[in-house]
Every structure is written in structure tokens, then in C-alpha cells.
Coordinates of C-alpha atoms in Angstrom, one line a residue:
Chain A
M1030 CA 105.0 133.4 88.2
S1031 CA 103.8 131.4 91.2
V1032 CA 101.2 128.8 90.7
D1033 CA 98.6 128.1 94.0
L1034 CA 98.8 124.8 93.4
R1035 CA 95.7 124.4 95.6
L1036 CA 93.6 125.9 93.6
V1037 CA 94.8 124.0 90.2
A1038 CA 94.2 120.4 92.5
A1039 CA 90.4 122.2 93.2
R1040 CA 89.9 121.9 89.4
V1041 CA 91.1 118.7 88.8
A1042 CA 88.5 117.1 91.7
G1043 CA 86.3 119.3 89.7
G1044 CA 86.6 116.9 86.1
D1045 CA 89.3 119.4 85.1
V1046 CA 92.3 116.1 83.3
A1047 CA 94.2 119.3 81.6
A1048 CA 94.4 121.8 85.0
F1049 CA 96.7 118.3 86.2
R1050 CA 99.7 119.3 84.2
P1051 CA 100.6 122.7 85.9
I1052 CA 100.8 120.6 88.9
V1053 CA 103.2 118.1 87.1
D1054 CA 105.2 121.1 85.0
H1055 CA 105.5 122.8 88.2
T1056 CA 106.9 119.6 90.4
R1057 CA 108.3 116.9 88.0
V1058 CA 112.0 118.5 88.5
P1059 CA 111.9 118.3 92.3
L1060 CA 110.5 114.2 92.5
Y1061 CA 111.8 113.3 89.5
R1062 CA 115.1 114.1 91.8
L1063 CA 113.8 112.3 94.5
A1064 CA 112.6 109.4 93.3
A1065 CA 116.2 108.5 91.3
R1066 CA 118.6 109.6 94.5
L1067 CA 115.5 107.1 96.2
V1068 CA 115.6 104.3 93.7
G1069 CA 119.4 104.8 92.5
N1070 CA 118.6 104.9 89.0
L1071 CA 116.8 107.1 86.4
A1072 CA 114.8 104.0 84.7
D1073 CA 112.9 103.1 88.0
A1074 CA 113.2 106.8 89.0
E1075 CA 110.7 107.4 86.0
D1076 CA 108.2 103.7 86.9
A1077 CA 107.7 104.9 90.6
L1078 CA 107.1 108.6 89.5
Q1079 CA 104.8 108.1 86.5
D1080 CA 102.8 105.7 89.3
A1081 CA 103.0 108.2 92.1
Y1082 CA 101.7 111.1 89.7
A1083 CA 98.6 108.8 88.4
S1084 CA 97.3 107.7 92.1
A1085 CA 97.4 112.0 93.1
F1086 CA 95.7 112.1 89.7
R1087 CA 92.9 109.3 91.2
A1088 CA 93.1 110.8 94.8
L1089 CA 92.5 114.0 94.0
S1090 CA 89.6 112.8 91.4
D1091 CA 88.2 111.2 94.1
G1092 CA 88.3 113.6 96.7
R1093 CA 90.5 111.9 98.6
Y1094 CA 92.9 115.3 99.2
D1095 CA 91.9 116.9 101.8
G1096 CA 94.1 119.9 101.2
R1097 CA 95.3 120.7 104.4
A1098 CA 99.2 119.8 103.6
K1099 CA 100.3 121.5 100.7
I1100 CA 100.3 119.8 97.1
E1101 CA 104.2 119.5 97.1
T1102 CA 104.2 118.5 100.1
W1103 CA 101.4 115.9 99.7
L1104 CA 103.1 114.6 96.4
Y1105 CA 106.5 114.2 98.1
R1106 CA 104.9 111.7 100.4
I1107 CA 103.2 109.6 97.4
V1108 CA 106.2 109.7 95.5
T1109 CA 108.0 108.5 98.3
N1110 CA 105.7 105.7 99.3
A1111 CA 105.8 104.8 95.7
C1112 CA 109.5 104.9 95.8
V1113 CA 110.0 102.8 98.7
D1114 CA 107.0 100.0 97.4
L1115 CA 109.5 99.6 94.1
L1116 CA 113.0 99.0 96.3
R1117 CA 111.1 96.6 97.9
K1118 CA 109.8 94.4 95.1
R1119 CA 113.5 95.0 93.8
R1120 CA 114.6 93.3 96.8
E1121 CA 112.0 90.1 96.5
R1122 CA 112.7 89.8 92.4
P1123 CA 115.8 90.8 92.0
A1124 CA 115.5 92.0 87.7
E1125 CA 117.9 90.4 85.3
D1126 CA 117.3 92.7 82.4
T1127 CA 118.5 97.1 83.1
R1128 CA 116.4 98.7 81.3
E1129 CA 116.7 102.1 79.6
P1130 CA 115.4 105.6 81.2
R1131 CA 113.2 107.7 78.8
F1132 CA 113.4 111.0 80.0
D1133 CA 116.7 111.6 81.1
G1134 CA 118.6 113.9 78.3
L1135 CA 119.1 116.3 80.3
V1136 CA 121.1 114.3 83.1
R1137 CA 124.6 115.0 83.4
A1138 CA 127.1 111.9 82.9
E1139 CA 128.5 112.8 86.3
A1140 CA 125.6 112.8 88.3
R1141 CA 124.4 109.2 86.6
V1142 CA 128.2 107.9 88.0
A1143 CA 127.0 109.1 91.5
L1144 CA 123.3 107.5 90.9
N1145 CA 125.3 104.5 90.7
E1146 CA 127.7 105.2 93.5
L1147 CA 124.7 105.6 95.6
D1148 CA 122.6 102.5 94.7
A1149 CA 125.5 100.7 95.2
M1150 CA 126.6 101.7 98.5
L1151 CA 122.6 101.6 100.1
K1152 CA 122.1 98.2 98.0
A1153 CA 122.1 96.1 101.3
L1154 CA 119.8 98.8 103.6
Q1155 CA 116.4 97.4 103.8
P1156 CA 114.1 99.9 102.0
Q1157 CA 112.4 102.0 104.7
D1158 CA 115.9 102.6 106.3
R1159 CA 117.3 103.4 102.9
A1160 CA 115.0 106.0 102.2
A1161 CA 114.8 107.4 105.7
L1162 CA 118.9 108.4 105.4
V1163 CA 118.6 109.5 101.5
L1164 CA 115.4 112.2 102.7
V1165 CA 117.7 113.1 105.7
T1166 CA 121.4 113.2 104.5
V1167 CA 120.8 113.7 100.6
E1168 CA 117.6 115.3 100.2
G1169 CA 118.4 117.8 103.4
L1170 CA 114.3 117.5 105.3
S1171 CA 114.7 118.1 108.9
A1172 CA 113.5 115.0 110.8
K1173 CA 109.5 115.8 111.5
E1174 CA 109.5 116.3 107.4
A1175 CA 111.3 113.3 106.5
A1176 CA 108.6 111.2 109.3
E1177 CA 105.9 112.9 107.6
A1178 CA 106.8 111.8 104.0
L1179 CA 107.6 108.3 105.0
G1180 CA 104.4 108.1 107.7
C1181 CA 105.9 107.1 111.0
S1182 CA 107.1 109.1 114.0
E1183 CA 110.3 111.0 114.6
G1184 CA 111.3 108.1 117.2
A1185 CA 110.6 105.6 114.2
L1186 CA 113.1 107.6 111.5
E1187 CA 115.9 108.2 114.1
Q1188 CA 115.8 104.2 114.6
R1189 CA 116.1 103.8 111.0
L1190 CA 118.9 106.6 110.2
V1191 CA 120.3 104.9 113.1
R1192 CA 120.7 101.2 111.7
A1193 CA 121.3 103.1 108.5
R1194 CA 123.9 104.8 109.4
A1195 CA 125.5 101.3 111.6
A1196 CA 125.0 99.3 108.3
L1197 CA 127.3 101.7 106.4
R1198 CA 130.0 102.2 108.6
T1199 CA 130.4 98.4 108.5
K1200 CA 129.6 98.3 105.1
T1201 CA 133.2 100.8 105.1
E1202 CA 134.9 98.8 107.6
A1203 CA 134.5 95.4 106.3
G1204 CA 136.1 97.2 102.9
E1205 CA 132.5 96.1 101.1
V1206 CA 133.0 99.5 98.9
S1207 CA 131.9 99.6 95.2
D1208 CA 131.9 103.0 93.4
G1209 CA 129.2 101.7 91.2
H1210 CA 131.3 100.4 88.2
A1211 CA 130.9 96.5 89.5
Chain B
M1096 CA 151.8 65.8 83.5
A1097 CA 154.4 67.9 82.6
T1098 CA 154.1 70.5 85.1
R1099 CA 154.2 67.6 88.3
E1100 CA 157.4 66.6 86.3
Q1101 CA 159.0 70.1 86.7
D1102 CA 161.6 70.9 89.4
P1103 CA 159.0 72.5 92.2
L1104 CA 161.8 75.8 92.5
S1105 CA 162.2 76.1 88.6
H1106 CA 158.0 75.7 88.2
L1107 CA 157.5 78.7 91.2
A1108 CA 160.8 80.6 88.9
A1109 CA 158.2 80.4 86.1
L1110 CA 155.0 81.2 87.9
A1111 CA 157.0 84.4 89.1
H1112 CA 158.2 85.6 86.0
A1113 CA 154.4 84.9 84.3
T1114 CA 152.8 86.9 87.1
E1115 CA 155.5 90.0 86.8
D1116 CA 153.6 92.3 84.5
L1117 CA 150.3 92.8 87.0
R1118 CA 149.1 95.7 86.8
P1119 CA 146.4 97.3 88.7
T1120 CA 144.0 99.5 86.7
D1121 CA 142.7 103.3 88.2
E1122 CA 139.9 101.8 88.9
L1123 CA 141.5 100.3 91.9
T1124 CA 142.8 103.3 93.1
D1125 CA 139.5 105.0 92.9
A1126 CA 138.2 102.1 95.4
M1127 CA 140.6 102.4 97.5
L1128 CA 140.3 106.4 98.4
L1129 CA 136.5 105.7 98.3
A1130 CA 137.3 103.3 101.0
I1131 CA 138.9 105.3 103.2
V1132 CA 136.5 108.5 102.6
P1133 CA 133.6 108.4 105.4
P1134 CA 130.4 107.5 104.1
D1135 CA 128.6 110.9 104.6
E1136 CA 131.5 112.9 103.1
R1137 CA 130.5 110.5 100.0
L1138 CA 126.7 111.4 100.2
A1139 CA 127.8 114.5 100.6
R1140 CA 129.5 114.8 96.7
I1141 CA 126.8 112.4 95.6
T1142 CA 124.2 115.1 96.2
R1143 CA 126.1 118.1 95.2
E1144 CA 126.5 116.4 92.0
T1145 CA 123.1 115.0 91.6
S1146 CA 121.3 118.5 92.4
D1147 CA 120.6 119.0 89.1
L1148 CA 118.8 116.1 88.1
A1149 CA 115.7 116.7 86.0
P1150 CA 114.0 114.9 83.1
C1151 CA 113.3 116.2 79.5
E1152 CA 109.9 118.2 78.4
D1153 CA 108.4 114.5 77.8
F1154 CA 107.9 113.8 80.9
A1155 CA 105.1 115.8 81.5
A1156 CA 103.3 114.4 78.1
S1157 CA 104.1 111.1 79.2
V1158 CA 102.5 112.0 82.6
M1159 CA 99.3 113.2 81.1
A1160 CA 99.0 110.5 78.4
K1161 CA 99.4 108.0 81.3
V1162 CA 96.6 109.7 83.7
G1163 CA 94.2 110.5 80.7
A1164 CA 94.0 106.2 80.3
S1165 CA 94.2 105.7 83.6
R1166 CA 90.3 107.9 83.3
G1167 CA 89.4 106.5 80.6
A1168 CA 89.5 103.1 81.7
R1169 CA 86.6 102.1 83.4
P1170 CA 86.4 99.3 86.1
A1171 CA 85.1 96.1 84.8
E1172 CA 80.9 95.6 85.7
P1173 CA 80.3 92.8 88.4
A1174 CA 79.2 90.0 87.6
W1175 CA 74.6 89.9 89.1
S1176 CA 76.1 86.9 91.0
S1177 CA 78.8 88.2 92.7
G1178 CA 79.6 89.5 96.1
V1179 CA 78.1 92.4 97.9
V1180 CA 76.4 93.0 94.2
R1181 CA 74.5 89.7 95.0
F1182 CA 73.2 90.7 98.0
G1183 CA 72.3 94.4 97.1
R1184 CA 69.8 92.9 93.9
F1185 CA 68.3 90.1 95.9
A1186 CA 67.6 92.1 98.4
L1187 CA 66.1 94.5 95.8
L1188 CA 64.0 91.9 94.0
G1189 CA 63.0 90.6 97.6
A1190 CA 61.5 94.6 98.8
A1191 CA 60.2 94.5 95.1
A1192 CA 58.5 91.5 95.2
A1193 CA 57.4 92.4 99.4
A1194 CA 55.8 95.8 98.1
V1195 CA 53.6 93.7 94.9
L1196 CA 52.3 91.4 98.0
G1197 CA 51.3 93.6 100.5
L1198 CA 49.7 95.9 97.5
W1199 CA 47.9 93.0 96.0
L1200 CA 46.6 91.6 100.3
S1201 CA 45.6 95.1 101.1
R1202 CA 43.5 95.2 97.8
T1203 CA 42.0 91.9 98.3
A1204 CA 41.2 93.0 102.2
E1205 CA 40.2 96.3 101.1
T1206 CA 37.3 94.3 98.5
G1207 CA 36.1 91.9 100.7
Y1208 CA 35.5 94.1 103.5
D1209 CA 33.4 96.4 101.1
S1210 CA 31.4 93.1 100.1
A1211 CA 31.0 92.9 103.9
V1212 CA 29.9 96.5 104.4
L1213 CA 27.7 96.2 101.3
E1214 CA 25.8 92.9 102.7
S1215 CA 25.6 94.1 106.4
V1216 CA 24.2 97.3 104.7
A1217 CA 21.3 95.4 102.7
S1218 CA 20.5 93.1 105.5
V1219 CA 19.7 95.8 107.7
E1220 CA 17.8 97.1 104.7
V1221 CA 15.6 93.9 104.4
Y1222 CA 14.7 94.0 108.2
E1223 CA 13.9 97.1 108.5

């Protein structure tokens, strides 16, 4: 059954808190995957996604969603921003402790290993460059969609992609390869 | 000290013997294979392997709890003397004081005017 999330969003804007639940139910799987791929580990992805949903709820309640973009696209942008913020904080203050994810019951071991590998591969990139590469190469977004999610022009997105790919090539040529277990 | 006194050649032979059974683990092979795979192919494989990532059912409940908590928590009332609030309240008090003063002046002027008119009327009557 398809749900018109714009109508649901209007109910949230009218003060119906419970109406936010169908929005979370409908979008949590693709957004969880997006956050995990952007930040490279499940614990951080869960934190970023929860913050993004809380932020989206406040925006809906305050009438800051104008209804021009689809709810899914709008949430995609909020989650991307939350993940880029988290990556920036992680670069400034690397965490010493490794936290465990709490909602990863359905995640396969292969996916966890792949996420570790992705994080190790992209660790040296600038958060915005990393996000651009993940959105286009891993999430499969078009340049226009990725630029919209990152809130930049398509030209700026191309520059970020070029920088990210060059950094990856240099890393591979220098033999700095890790499989994520290091 | 004992090593220094040992003949260098026999020392090398001993080192060679001690390092004879060095073996890499399988992880070295994995790392070598990863090193020769282009980044785009690695990313494509990672994309496939993470395509079914999903949170468990409790996640939505946790989000709703967080959303409910954030809605219940109202921002603290700012102190009367802080920033915009201070100027706003002074402006309100000032406007109220000005209104009271204006009213008082108006009533005083009206009373004075009335008595002056009555006096004039009385003096006209006396003259007549």
C-alpha cells in the first residue's frame, strides 16, 4: 500500500505526533543504508539517523517543510547533512571507544565487513568529498540528485568527485590498502 | 654481550635459522588482492554487499520516543533581564507609563479648561 507522505507530513505540521510514525516506517530502511554507507559504521549511522529524524520532526512541526520536494528527497538531504556533520566531528575529535550498534539485528556479517572496508578506504577523504563519492558511486544518485542532497552546485559536486577519486587512486598506488580489519 | 662476542657469520646463521619458519597469514593474500583491484570495482562490490542493510523493528519506536521527548521538552524561559526580552519588557513598561501620564495630563487639562470656562461664564453673568 502506498502512503502519500505529504499528507502525513501535513498532519504532523498540525500537531499530530503519532503521524510521524508512518514517515519513519516508510523511510527507515533506505535512510539507514544511506547513513551506514556515508559514515562507515552502524553505531554512528544510528546516531546520525536518529538526530536527522528528530530534526525533520522539528522542521515539520514548525512549518519549515514547504512541500516542494518529496518527503523522501527532503529526508535524504537531512540525513546526508547529519552524516557529513558527524564525519567532521569525527575528524576533529577521533573517538577512542568503539560503540556497539543497537538496532542492527537484521544486518549480515558480510555487510558489516564491507562497511569496515568502505570506512577504511574513505577514511582519509574530506567529509564533503567522501559524501559526494558515496552518493554517486555507492548510492547511485545522478549528479543533480547528489548535488541537491549536498546542497551544492553540480560543478562543485564534480570537483569533489575528482578530488575524492584522485585521493583514492593515490592511496591505491601508494599501496596503503587496508581491508578494514587493521 | 654474548652476541657481540659471537662470530658475526655464525650470528647471521643463527638469525637465518630463527626466521626460517616465518609465514604470512591469509590476510596478507587478501590485502594483496585488494591492492590490485581498482577502487571502482571495490566500491561496486561494497555496494552489493551492503544493499540489504536495514535496522530492526525497534528502531522506529526509538525514533518516536526521541521525537516525543524533544517535543515535551520546552525551551527554558529566558531571564527578564536578558537580551531582546529585556528591551521588549522595558518598551512595554515605557509605553504603559506614557499612556498613564497622557491620561493624567489629559484629565488635568480638561479639569482646568472646564473651571476656566465656568469662571468665564460666571463673570459674564455678573457683568450682565
